[in-house]
Short mmCIF file of C-alpha atoms in Angstrom, two decimals:
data_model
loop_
_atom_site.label_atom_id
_atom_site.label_comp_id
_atom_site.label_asym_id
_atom_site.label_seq_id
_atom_site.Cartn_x
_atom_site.Cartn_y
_atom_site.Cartn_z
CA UNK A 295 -9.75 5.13 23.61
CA UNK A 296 -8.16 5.59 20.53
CA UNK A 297 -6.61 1.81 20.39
CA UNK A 298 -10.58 0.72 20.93
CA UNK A 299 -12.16 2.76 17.85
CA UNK A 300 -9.17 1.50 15.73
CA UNK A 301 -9.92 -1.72 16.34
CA UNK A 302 -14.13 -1.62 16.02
CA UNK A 303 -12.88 0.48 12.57
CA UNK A 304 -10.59 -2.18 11.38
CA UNK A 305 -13.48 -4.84 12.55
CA UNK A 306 -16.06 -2.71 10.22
CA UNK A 307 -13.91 -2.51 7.24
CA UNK A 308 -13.58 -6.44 7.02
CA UNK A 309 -17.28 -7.05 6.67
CA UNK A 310 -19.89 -5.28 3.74
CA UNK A 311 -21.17 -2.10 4.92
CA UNK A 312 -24.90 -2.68 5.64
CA UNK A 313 -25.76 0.69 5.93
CA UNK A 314 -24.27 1.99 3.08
CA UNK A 315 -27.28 2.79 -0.21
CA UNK A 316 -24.67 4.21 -2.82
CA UNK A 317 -26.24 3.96 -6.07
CA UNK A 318 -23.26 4.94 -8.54
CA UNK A 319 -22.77 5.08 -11.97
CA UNK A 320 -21.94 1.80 -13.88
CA UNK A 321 -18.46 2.15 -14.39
CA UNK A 322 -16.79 1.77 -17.81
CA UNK A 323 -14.87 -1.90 -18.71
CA UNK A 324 -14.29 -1.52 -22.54
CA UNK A 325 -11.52 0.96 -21.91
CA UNK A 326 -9.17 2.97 -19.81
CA UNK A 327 -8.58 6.70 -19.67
CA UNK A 328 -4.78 6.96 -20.13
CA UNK A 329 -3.59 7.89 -16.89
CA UNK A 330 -0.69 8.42 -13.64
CA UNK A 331 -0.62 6.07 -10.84
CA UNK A 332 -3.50 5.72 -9.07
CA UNK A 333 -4.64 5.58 -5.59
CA UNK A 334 -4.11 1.85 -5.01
CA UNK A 335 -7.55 1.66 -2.50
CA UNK A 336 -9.48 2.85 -5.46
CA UNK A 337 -7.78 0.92 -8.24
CA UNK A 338 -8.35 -2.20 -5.80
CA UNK A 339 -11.85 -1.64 -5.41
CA UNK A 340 -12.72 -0.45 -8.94
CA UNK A 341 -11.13 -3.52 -10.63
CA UNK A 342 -13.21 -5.85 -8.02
CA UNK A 343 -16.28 -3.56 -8.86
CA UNK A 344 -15.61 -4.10 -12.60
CA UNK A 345 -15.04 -8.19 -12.33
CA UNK A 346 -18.10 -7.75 -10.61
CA UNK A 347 -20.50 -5.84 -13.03
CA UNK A 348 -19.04 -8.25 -16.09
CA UNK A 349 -20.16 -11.37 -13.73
CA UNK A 350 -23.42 -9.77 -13.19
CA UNK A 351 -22.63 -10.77 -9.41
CA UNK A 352 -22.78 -8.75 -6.25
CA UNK A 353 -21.60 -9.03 -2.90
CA UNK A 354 -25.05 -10.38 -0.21
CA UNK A 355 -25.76 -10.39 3.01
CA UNK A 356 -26.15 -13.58 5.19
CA UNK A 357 -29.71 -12.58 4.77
CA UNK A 358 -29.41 -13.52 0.70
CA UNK A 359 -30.44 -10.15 -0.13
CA UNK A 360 -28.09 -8.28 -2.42
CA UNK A 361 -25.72 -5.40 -1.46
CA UNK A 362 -24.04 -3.20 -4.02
CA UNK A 363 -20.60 -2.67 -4.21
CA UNK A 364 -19.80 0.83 -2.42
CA UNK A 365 -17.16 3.75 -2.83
CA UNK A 366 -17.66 4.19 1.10
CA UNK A 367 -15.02 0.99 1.15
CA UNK A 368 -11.68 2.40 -0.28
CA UNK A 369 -12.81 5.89 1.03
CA UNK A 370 -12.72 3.88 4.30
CA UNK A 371 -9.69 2.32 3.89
CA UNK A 372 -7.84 5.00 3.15
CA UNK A 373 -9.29 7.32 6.45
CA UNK A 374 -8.31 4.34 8.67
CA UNK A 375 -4.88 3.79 7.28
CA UNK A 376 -4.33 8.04 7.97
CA UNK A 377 -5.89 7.59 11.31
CA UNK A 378 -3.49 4.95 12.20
CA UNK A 379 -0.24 6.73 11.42
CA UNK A 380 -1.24 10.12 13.36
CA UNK A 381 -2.67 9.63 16.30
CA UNK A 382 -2.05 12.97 17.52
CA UNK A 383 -4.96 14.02 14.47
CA UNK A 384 -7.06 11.50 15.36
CA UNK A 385 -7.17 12.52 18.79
CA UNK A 386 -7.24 15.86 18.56
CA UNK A 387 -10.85 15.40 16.04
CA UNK A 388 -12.33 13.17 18.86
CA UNK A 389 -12.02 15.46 21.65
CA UNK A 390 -13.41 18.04 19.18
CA UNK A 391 -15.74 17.12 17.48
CA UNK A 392 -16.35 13.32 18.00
CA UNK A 393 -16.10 9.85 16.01
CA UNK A 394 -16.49 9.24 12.26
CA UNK A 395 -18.83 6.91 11.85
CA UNK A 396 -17.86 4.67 8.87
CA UNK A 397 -20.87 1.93 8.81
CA UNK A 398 -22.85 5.04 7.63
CA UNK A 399 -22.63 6.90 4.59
CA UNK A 400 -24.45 9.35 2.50
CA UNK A 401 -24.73 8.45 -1.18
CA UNK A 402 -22.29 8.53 -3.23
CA UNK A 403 -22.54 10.66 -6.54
CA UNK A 404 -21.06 12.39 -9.48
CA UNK A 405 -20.24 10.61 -13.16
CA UNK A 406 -16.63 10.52 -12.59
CA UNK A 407 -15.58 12.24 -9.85
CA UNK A 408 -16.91 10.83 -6.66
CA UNK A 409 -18.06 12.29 -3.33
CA UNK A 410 -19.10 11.10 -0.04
CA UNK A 411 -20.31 12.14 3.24
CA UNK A 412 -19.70 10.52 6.94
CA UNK A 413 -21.23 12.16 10.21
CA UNK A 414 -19.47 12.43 12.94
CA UNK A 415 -20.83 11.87 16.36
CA UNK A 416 -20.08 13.03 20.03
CA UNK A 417 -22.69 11.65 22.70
CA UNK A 418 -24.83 9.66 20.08
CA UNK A 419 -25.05 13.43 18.40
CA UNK A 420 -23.89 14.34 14.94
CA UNK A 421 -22.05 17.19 15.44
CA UNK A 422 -20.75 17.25 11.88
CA UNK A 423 -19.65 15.68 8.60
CA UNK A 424 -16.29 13.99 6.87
CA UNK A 425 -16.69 14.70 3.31
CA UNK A 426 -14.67 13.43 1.04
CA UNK A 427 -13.74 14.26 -2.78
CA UNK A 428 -11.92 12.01 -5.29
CA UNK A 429 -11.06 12.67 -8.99
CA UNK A 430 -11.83 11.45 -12.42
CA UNK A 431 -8.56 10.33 -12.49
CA UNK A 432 -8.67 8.49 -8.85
CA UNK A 433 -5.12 9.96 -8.32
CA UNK A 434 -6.30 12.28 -5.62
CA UNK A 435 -8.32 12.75 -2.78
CA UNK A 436 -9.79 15.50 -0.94
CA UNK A 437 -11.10 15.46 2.73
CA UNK A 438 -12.73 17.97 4.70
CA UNK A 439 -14.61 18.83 7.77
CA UNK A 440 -17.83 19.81 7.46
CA UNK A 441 -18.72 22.40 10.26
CA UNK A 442 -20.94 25.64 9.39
CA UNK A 443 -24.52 26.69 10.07
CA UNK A 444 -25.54 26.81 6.30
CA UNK A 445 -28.96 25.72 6.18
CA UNK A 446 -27.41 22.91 3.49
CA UNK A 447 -24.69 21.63 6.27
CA UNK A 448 -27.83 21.35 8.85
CA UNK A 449 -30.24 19.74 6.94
CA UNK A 450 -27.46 16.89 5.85
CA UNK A 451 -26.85 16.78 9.69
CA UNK A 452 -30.32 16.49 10.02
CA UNK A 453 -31.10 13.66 7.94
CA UNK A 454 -28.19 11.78 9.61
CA UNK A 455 -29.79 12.73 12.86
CA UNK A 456 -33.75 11.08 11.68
CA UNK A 457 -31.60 8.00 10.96
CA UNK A 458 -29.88 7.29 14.51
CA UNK A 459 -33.07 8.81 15.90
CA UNK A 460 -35.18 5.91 14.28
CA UNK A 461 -32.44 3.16 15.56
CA UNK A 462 -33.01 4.40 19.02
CA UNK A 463 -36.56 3.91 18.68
CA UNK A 464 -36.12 0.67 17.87
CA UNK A 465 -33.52 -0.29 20.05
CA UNK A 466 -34.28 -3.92 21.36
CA UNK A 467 -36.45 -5.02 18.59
CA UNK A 468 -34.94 -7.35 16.29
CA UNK A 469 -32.90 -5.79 12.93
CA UNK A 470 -35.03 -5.15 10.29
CA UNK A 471 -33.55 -7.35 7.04
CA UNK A 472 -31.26 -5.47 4.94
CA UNK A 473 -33.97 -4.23 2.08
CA UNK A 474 -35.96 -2.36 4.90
CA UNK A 475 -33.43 -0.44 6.25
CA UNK A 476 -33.69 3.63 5.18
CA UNK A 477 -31.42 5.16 2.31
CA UNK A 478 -29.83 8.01 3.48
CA UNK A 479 -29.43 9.98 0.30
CA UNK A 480 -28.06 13.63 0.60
CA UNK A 481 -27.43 16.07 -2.08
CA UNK A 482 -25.09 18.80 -1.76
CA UNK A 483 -26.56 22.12 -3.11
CA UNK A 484 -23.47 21.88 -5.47
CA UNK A 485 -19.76 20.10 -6.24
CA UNK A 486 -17.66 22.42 -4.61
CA UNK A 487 -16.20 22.07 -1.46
CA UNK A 488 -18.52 22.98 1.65
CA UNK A 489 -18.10 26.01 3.22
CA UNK A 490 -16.52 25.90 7.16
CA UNK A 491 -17.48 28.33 10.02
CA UNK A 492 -13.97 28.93 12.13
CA UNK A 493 -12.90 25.39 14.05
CA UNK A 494 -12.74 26.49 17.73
CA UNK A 495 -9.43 26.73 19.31
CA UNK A 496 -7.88 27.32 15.80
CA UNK A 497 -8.04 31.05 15.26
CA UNK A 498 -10.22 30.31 11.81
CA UNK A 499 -11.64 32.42 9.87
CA UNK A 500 -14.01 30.74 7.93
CA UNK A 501 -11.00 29.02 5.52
CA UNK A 502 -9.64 25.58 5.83
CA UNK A 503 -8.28 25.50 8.52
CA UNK A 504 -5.52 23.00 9.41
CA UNK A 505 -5.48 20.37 11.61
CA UNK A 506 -8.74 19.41 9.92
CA UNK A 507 -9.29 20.35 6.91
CA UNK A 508 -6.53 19.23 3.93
CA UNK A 509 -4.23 16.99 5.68
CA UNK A 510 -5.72 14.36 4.88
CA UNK A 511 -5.72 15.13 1.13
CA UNK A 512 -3.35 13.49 -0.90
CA UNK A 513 -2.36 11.29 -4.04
CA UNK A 514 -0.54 7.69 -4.56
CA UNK A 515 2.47 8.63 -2.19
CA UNK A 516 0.60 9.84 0.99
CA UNK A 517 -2.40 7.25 -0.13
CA UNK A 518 -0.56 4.29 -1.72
CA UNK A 519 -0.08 3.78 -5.61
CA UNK A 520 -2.21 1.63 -7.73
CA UNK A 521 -1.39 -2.13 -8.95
CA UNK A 522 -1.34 -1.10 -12.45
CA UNK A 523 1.56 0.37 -14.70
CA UNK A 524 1.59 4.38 -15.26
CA UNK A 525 1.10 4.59 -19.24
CA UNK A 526 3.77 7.18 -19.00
CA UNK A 527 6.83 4.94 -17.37
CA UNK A 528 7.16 1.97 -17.30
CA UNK A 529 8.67 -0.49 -14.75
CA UNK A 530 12.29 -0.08 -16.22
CA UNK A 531 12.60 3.77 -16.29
CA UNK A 532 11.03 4.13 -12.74
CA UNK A 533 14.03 2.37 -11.62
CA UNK A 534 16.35 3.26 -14.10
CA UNK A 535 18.38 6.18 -12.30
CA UNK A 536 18.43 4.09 -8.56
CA UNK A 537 19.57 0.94 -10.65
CA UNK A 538 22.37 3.32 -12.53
CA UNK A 539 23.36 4.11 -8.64
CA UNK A 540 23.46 0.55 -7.64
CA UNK A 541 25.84 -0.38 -10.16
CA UNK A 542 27.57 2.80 -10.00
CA UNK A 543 28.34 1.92 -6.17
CA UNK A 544 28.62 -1.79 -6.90
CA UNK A 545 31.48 -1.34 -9.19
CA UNK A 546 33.34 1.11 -7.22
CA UNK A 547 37.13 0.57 -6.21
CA UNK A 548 36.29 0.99 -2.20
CA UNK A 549 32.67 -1.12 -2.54
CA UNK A 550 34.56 -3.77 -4.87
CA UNK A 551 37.26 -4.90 -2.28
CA UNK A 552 35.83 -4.62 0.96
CA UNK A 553 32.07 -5.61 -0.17
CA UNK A 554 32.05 -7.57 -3.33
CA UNK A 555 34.66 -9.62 -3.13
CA UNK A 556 34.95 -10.20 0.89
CA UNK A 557 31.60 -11.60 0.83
CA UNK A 558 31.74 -13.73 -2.26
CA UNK A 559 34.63 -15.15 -0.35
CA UNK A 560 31.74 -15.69 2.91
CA UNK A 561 28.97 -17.64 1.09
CA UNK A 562 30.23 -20.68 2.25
CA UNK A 563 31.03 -19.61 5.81
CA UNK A 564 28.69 -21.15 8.13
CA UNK A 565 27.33 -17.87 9.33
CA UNK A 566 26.08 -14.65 7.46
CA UNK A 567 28.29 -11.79 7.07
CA UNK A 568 27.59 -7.98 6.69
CA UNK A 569 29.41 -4.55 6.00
CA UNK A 570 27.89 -0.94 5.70
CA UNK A 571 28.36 1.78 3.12
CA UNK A 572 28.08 5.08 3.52
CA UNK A 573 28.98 8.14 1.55
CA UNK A 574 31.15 10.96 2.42
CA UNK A 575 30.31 15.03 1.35
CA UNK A 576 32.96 14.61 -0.90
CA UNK A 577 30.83 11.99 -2.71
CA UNK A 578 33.66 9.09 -1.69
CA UNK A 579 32.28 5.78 -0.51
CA UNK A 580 33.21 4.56 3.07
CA UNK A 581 32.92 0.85 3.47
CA UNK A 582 33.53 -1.34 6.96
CA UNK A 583 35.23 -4.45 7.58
CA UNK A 584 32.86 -7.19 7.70
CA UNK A 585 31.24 -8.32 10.80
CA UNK A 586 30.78 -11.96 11.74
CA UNK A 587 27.05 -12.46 12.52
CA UNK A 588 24.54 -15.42 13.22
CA UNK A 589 23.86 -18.29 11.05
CA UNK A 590 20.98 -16.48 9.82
CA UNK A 591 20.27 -13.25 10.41
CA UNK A 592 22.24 -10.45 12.37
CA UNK A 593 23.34 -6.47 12.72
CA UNK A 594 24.47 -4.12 9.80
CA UNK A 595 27.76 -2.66 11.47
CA UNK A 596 26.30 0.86 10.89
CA UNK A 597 27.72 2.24 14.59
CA UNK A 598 31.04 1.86 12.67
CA UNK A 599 30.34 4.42 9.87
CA UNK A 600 31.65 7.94 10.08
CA UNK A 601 29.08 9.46 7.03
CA UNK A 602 25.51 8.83 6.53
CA UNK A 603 24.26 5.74 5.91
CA UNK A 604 23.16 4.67 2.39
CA UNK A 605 23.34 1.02 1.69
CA UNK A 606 24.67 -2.19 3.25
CA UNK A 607 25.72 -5.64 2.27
CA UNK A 608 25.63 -8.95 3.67
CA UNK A 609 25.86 -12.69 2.94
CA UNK A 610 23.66 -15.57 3.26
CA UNK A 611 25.53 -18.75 4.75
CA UNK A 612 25.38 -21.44 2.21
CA UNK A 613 22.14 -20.57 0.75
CA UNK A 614 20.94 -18.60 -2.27
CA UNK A 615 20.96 -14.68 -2.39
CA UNK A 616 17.61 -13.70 -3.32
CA UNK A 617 16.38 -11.37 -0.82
CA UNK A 618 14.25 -12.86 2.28
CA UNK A 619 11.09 -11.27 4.02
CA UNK A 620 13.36 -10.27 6.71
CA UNK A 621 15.78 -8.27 4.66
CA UNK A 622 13.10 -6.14 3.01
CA UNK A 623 11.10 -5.32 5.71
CA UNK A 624 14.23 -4.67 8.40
CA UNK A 625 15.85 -2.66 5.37
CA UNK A 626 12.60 -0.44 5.05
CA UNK A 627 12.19 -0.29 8.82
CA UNK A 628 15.58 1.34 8.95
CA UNK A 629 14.91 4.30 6.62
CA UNK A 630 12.69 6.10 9.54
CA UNK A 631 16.30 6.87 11.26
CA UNK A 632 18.48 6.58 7.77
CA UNK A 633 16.62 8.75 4.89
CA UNK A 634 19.41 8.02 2.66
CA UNK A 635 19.63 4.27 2.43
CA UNK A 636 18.82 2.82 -0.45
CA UNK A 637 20.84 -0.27 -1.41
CA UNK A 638 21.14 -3.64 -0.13
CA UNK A 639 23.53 -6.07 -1.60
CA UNK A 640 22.99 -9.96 -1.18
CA UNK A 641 25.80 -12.50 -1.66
CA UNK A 642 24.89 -16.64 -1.55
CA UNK A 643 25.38 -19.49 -3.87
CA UNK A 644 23.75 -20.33 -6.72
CA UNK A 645 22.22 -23.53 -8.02
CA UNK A 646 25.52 -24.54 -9.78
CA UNK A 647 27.43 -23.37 -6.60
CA UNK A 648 28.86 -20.29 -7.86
CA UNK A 649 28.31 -16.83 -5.82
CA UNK A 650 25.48 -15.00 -6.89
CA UNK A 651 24.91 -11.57 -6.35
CA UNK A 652 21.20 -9.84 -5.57
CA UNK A 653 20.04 -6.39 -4.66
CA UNK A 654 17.08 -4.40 -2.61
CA UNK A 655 17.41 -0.95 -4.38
CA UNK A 656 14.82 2.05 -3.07
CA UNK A 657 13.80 3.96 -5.81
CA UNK A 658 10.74 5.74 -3.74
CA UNK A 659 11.50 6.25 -0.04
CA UNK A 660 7.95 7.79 0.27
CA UNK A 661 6.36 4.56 -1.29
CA UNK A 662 8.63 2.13 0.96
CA UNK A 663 7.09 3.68 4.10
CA UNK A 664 3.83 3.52 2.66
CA UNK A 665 3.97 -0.06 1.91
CA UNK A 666 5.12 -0.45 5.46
CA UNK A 667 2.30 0.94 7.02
CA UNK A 668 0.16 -0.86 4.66
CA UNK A 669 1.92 -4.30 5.24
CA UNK A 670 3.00 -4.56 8.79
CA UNK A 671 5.74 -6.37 9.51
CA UNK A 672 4.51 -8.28 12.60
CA UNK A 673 1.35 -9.16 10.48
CA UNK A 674 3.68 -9.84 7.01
CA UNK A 675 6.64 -11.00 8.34
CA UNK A 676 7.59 -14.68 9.32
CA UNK A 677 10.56 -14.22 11.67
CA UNK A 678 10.75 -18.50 11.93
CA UNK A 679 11.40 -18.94 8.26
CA UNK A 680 12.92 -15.42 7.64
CA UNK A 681 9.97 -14.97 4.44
CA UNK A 682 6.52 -13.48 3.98
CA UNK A 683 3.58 -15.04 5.86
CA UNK A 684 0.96 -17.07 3.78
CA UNK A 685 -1.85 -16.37 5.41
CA UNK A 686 -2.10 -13.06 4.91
CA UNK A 687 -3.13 -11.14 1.32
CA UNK A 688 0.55 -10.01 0.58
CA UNK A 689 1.65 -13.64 1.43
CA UNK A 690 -0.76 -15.09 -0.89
CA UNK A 691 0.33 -13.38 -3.66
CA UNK A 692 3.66 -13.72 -2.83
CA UNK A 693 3.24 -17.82 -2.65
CA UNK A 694 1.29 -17.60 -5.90
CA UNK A 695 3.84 -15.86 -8.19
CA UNK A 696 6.56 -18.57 -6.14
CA UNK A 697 4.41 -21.46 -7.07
CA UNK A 698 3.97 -20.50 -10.61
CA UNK A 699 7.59 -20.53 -11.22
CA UNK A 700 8.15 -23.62 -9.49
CA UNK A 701 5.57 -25.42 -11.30
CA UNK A 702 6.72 -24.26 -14.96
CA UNK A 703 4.14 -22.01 -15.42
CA UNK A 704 6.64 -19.38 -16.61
CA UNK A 705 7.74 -17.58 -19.46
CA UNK A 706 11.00 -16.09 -18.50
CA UNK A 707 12.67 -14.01 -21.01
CA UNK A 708 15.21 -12.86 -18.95
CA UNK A 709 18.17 -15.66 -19.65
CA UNK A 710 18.80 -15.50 -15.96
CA UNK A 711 18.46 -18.15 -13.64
CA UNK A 712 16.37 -16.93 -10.78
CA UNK A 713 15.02 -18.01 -7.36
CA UNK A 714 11.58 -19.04 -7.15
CA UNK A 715 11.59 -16.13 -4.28
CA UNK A 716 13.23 -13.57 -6.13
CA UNK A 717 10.58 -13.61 -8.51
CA UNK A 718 7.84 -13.84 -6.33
CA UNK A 719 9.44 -10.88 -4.34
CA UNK A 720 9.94 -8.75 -7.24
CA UNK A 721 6.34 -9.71 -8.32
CA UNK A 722 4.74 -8.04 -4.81
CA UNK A 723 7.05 -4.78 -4.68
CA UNK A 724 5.67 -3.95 -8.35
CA UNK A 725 2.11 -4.54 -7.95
CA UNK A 726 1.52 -3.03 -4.74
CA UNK A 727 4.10 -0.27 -6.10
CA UNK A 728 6.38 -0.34 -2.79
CA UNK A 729 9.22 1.46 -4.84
CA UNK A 730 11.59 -0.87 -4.24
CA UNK A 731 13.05 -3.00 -6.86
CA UNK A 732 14.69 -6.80 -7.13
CA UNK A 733 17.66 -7.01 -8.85
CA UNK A 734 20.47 -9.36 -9.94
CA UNK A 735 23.63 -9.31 -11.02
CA UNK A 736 24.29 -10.72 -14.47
CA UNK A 737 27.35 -12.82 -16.28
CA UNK A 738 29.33 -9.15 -16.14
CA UNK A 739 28.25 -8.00 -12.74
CA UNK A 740 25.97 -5.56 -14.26
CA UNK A 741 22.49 -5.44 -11.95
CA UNK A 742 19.65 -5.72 -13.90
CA UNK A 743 16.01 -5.13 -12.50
CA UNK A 744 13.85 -8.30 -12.19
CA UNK A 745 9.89 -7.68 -13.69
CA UNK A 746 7.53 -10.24 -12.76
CA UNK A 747 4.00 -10.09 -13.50
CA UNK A 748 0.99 -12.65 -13.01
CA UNK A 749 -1.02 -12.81 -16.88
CA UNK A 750 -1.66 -15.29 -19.57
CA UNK A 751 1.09 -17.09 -21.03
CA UNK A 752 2.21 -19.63 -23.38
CA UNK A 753 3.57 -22.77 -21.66
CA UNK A 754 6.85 -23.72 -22.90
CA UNK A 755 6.96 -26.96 -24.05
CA UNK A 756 3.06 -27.39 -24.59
CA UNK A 757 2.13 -27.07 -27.71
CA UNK A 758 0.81 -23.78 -27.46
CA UNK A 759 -1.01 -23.80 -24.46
CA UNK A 760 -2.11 -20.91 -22.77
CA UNK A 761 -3.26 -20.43 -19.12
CA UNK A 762 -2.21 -17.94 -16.32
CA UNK A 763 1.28 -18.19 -14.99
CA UNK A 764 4.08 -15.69 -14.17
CA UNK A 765 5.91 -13.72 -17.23
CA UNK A 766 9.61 -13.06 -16.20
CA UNK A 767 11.72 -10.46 -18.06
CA UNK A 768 14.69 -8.00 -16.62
CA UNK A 769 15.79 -4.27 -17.48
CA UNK A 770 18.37 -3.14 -20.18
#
């Protein structure tokens, strides 16, 4: 049951809502309120909405009639994405109270803050709402289940009711086009939250009451973070302290012999090699002997580990060290069991055939997993040639940032020579803020954090030229 409404939900979300008659406020382009990291659904949408309003374009319907751009979408996105990753929830508010119906939406309202209602219904019933509350600053959401006898609750039932009513009545007649179909606007009587009567089975009493009400609220971590940069730290000091760990670890006595060195000494071996770390309650580093695997791709020898794992190492037979698809998403598939890894070390050969040294460092274990779930691995990952698929939206940014800096359209700063996919990897983690960061290891074996971002540049060698390409800088 629950596989088949995740599926028609997942269906819904790819195509314009039809039903949806939000009429919201134009939003601002001349500036930005200085702000934290946003929701990244929002941000998404919002920047889309704004490119859209400046072309004076708007998303239509195969029928040619226009649609407006609606906050139902990342409100959507995000209740589907929650739904997904507890299933217990989702069943639990099905058997209750019935399905959230997401191709129909009240209007959305408010100058900065923005609210929106879904109904729910059991047995083509509405038996009550999902409303949902975001802030000025689009940094948090608010969701709650609407489910009281108020005479305002029942009258926004109601007017969800006269709508499926009317589609019943017209059931085998052909859809009306797109201009004729009813608004459903609704009014709350004011901004606040709605008031609940007790949710059965719960032992309410009148508050919010969990399951329902305020688990699903939440912020960039529980929601996913923005694309932008937080005006109050920038790419550098978010990874500053992980990056000071990296090195700390890299440089270390134990790591240095049995890591560093041993698998500088396997780039050149015809298959990969790998070793684990892990850290003792003393704070002392523990450090296996490397393990022989495939040409390829293999197992981190964690079984051999007497403290908790935190980071790993391995090398890449005869080929560069930037980090593949496969080692990002099998080293952020590991944290479920392993909360305190956070470092994986690289080792292959660089252009001029010397060994090269690259990290994966985890500076946000709550962001990781939320990239995760946001970017499958069976949809993301291609296991054939161990990188990111193109098809898919990750893997066409990911191929755009690579082709930029293939083609010369690049203004690297750094002084570094990189890979083509160490850029474009380091280019994805920041802007869908995974917290993970892309490092390398410079002249003095000091790792420094890779930035890449997608904006205008000056061409080298042009004569000035500007056009969109990929700037390239690293950390202090």
């Amino acid at each position: 049951m629950m596989k088949k409404n995740l599926k028609l939900l997942a269906s819904a979300l790819g195509f314009i809502f039809l039903f949806y008659s939000c009429r919201t406020d134009e939003m601002a382009t001349s500036e930005q309120r200085a702000q934290d990291e946003k929701i990244g659904a929002f941000e998404r949408f919002e920047n889309l909405r704004s490119q859209e309003i400046l072309s004076k374009k708007t998303h239509s319907s195969k029928s040619g009639v226009s649609l407006p751009l609606s906050y139902a979408q990342p409100f959507s996105e995000i209740i589907y994405q929650f739904l997904v990753k507890h299933p217990d929830f989702y069943d639990k508010l099905s058997d209750d109270f019935g399905e959230i119906d997401y191709n129909v939406a009240s209007q959305t309202f408010g100058e900065d803050k923005k609210y929106i209602f879904y109904p729910i219904l059991k047995d083509g019933k509405v038996t009550s709402l999902w409303y949902g509350k975001l802030n000025e600053d689009r940094s948090w959401v608010d969701f709650y289940l609407v489910h009281d006898s108020s005479a305002s609750t029942q009258r926004m039932i109601g007017e969800f009711q006269n709508y499926y009513s009317k589609k019943m009545a017209n059931r085998g007649e052909p859809d009306p086009p797109v201009k004729e179909i009813p608004e459903i606007i609704i009014t709350p009587p004011s901004t606040n939250p709605p008031i609940h009567d007790p949710i059965p089975g719960t032992g309410g009493d009148g508050n919010y009451t969990p399951p329902y009400t305020g688990d699903m609220s939440g912020g960039p971590i529980m929601h996913g973070g923005g694309t932008g940069t937080s005006t109050t730290q920038d790419p550098c000091k978010k990874a500053e302290s992980s990056m000071t760990s990296a090195n700390t670890i890299l440089k270390n006595s134990e790591v240095k012999q049995k890591m560093d060195i041993a698998l500088k000494g396997k780039v050149q071996a015809p298959n990969e090699w790998a070793v684990a770390i892990g850290q003792k309650p003393n704070g002392e580093y523990e450090v296996t002997q490397p393990v022989e695997q495939n040409v390829s791709n293999g197992t981190i020898p964690t079984s051999q580990l007497t403290s908790p794992y935190i980071g790993d190492g391995h090398s890449h037979s005869g080929d560069r060290g930037n980090p593949s698809g496969g080692d990002l998403y099998n080293m952020i598939s590991s944290l479920a069991g392993n909360p305190a890894l956070k470092y994986r070390f690289i080792y292959g050969n660089s252009d001029e055939g010397t060994a090269e040294t690259y990290a994966l460092v985890i500076n946000n274990a709550s962001l990781a997993q939320q990239f995760l779930s946001q970017y499958p691995k069976d949809e993301n990952y291609d296991p054939e040639g161990h990188s990111i698929k193109d098809e898919t939206s990750l893997g066409v940014e990911f191929y755009r940032a690579n082709d930029f800096y293939l083609s010369g359209s690049s203004d690297n700063t750094s002084g570094e020579n990189y890979d083509s996919r160490a850029i474009a990897m380091a280019y994805i983690l920041d802007k869908f803020n995974a917290g993970i960061s892309v490092a390398k290891a410079d002249a003095n074996g000091n790792l420094k954090k890779i930035n890449a971002e997608i904006t205008q540049i000056t061409v080298p060698y042009s004569g000035g030229k500007v056009k969109e390409g990929i700037k390239v800088s690293k950390c202090p």
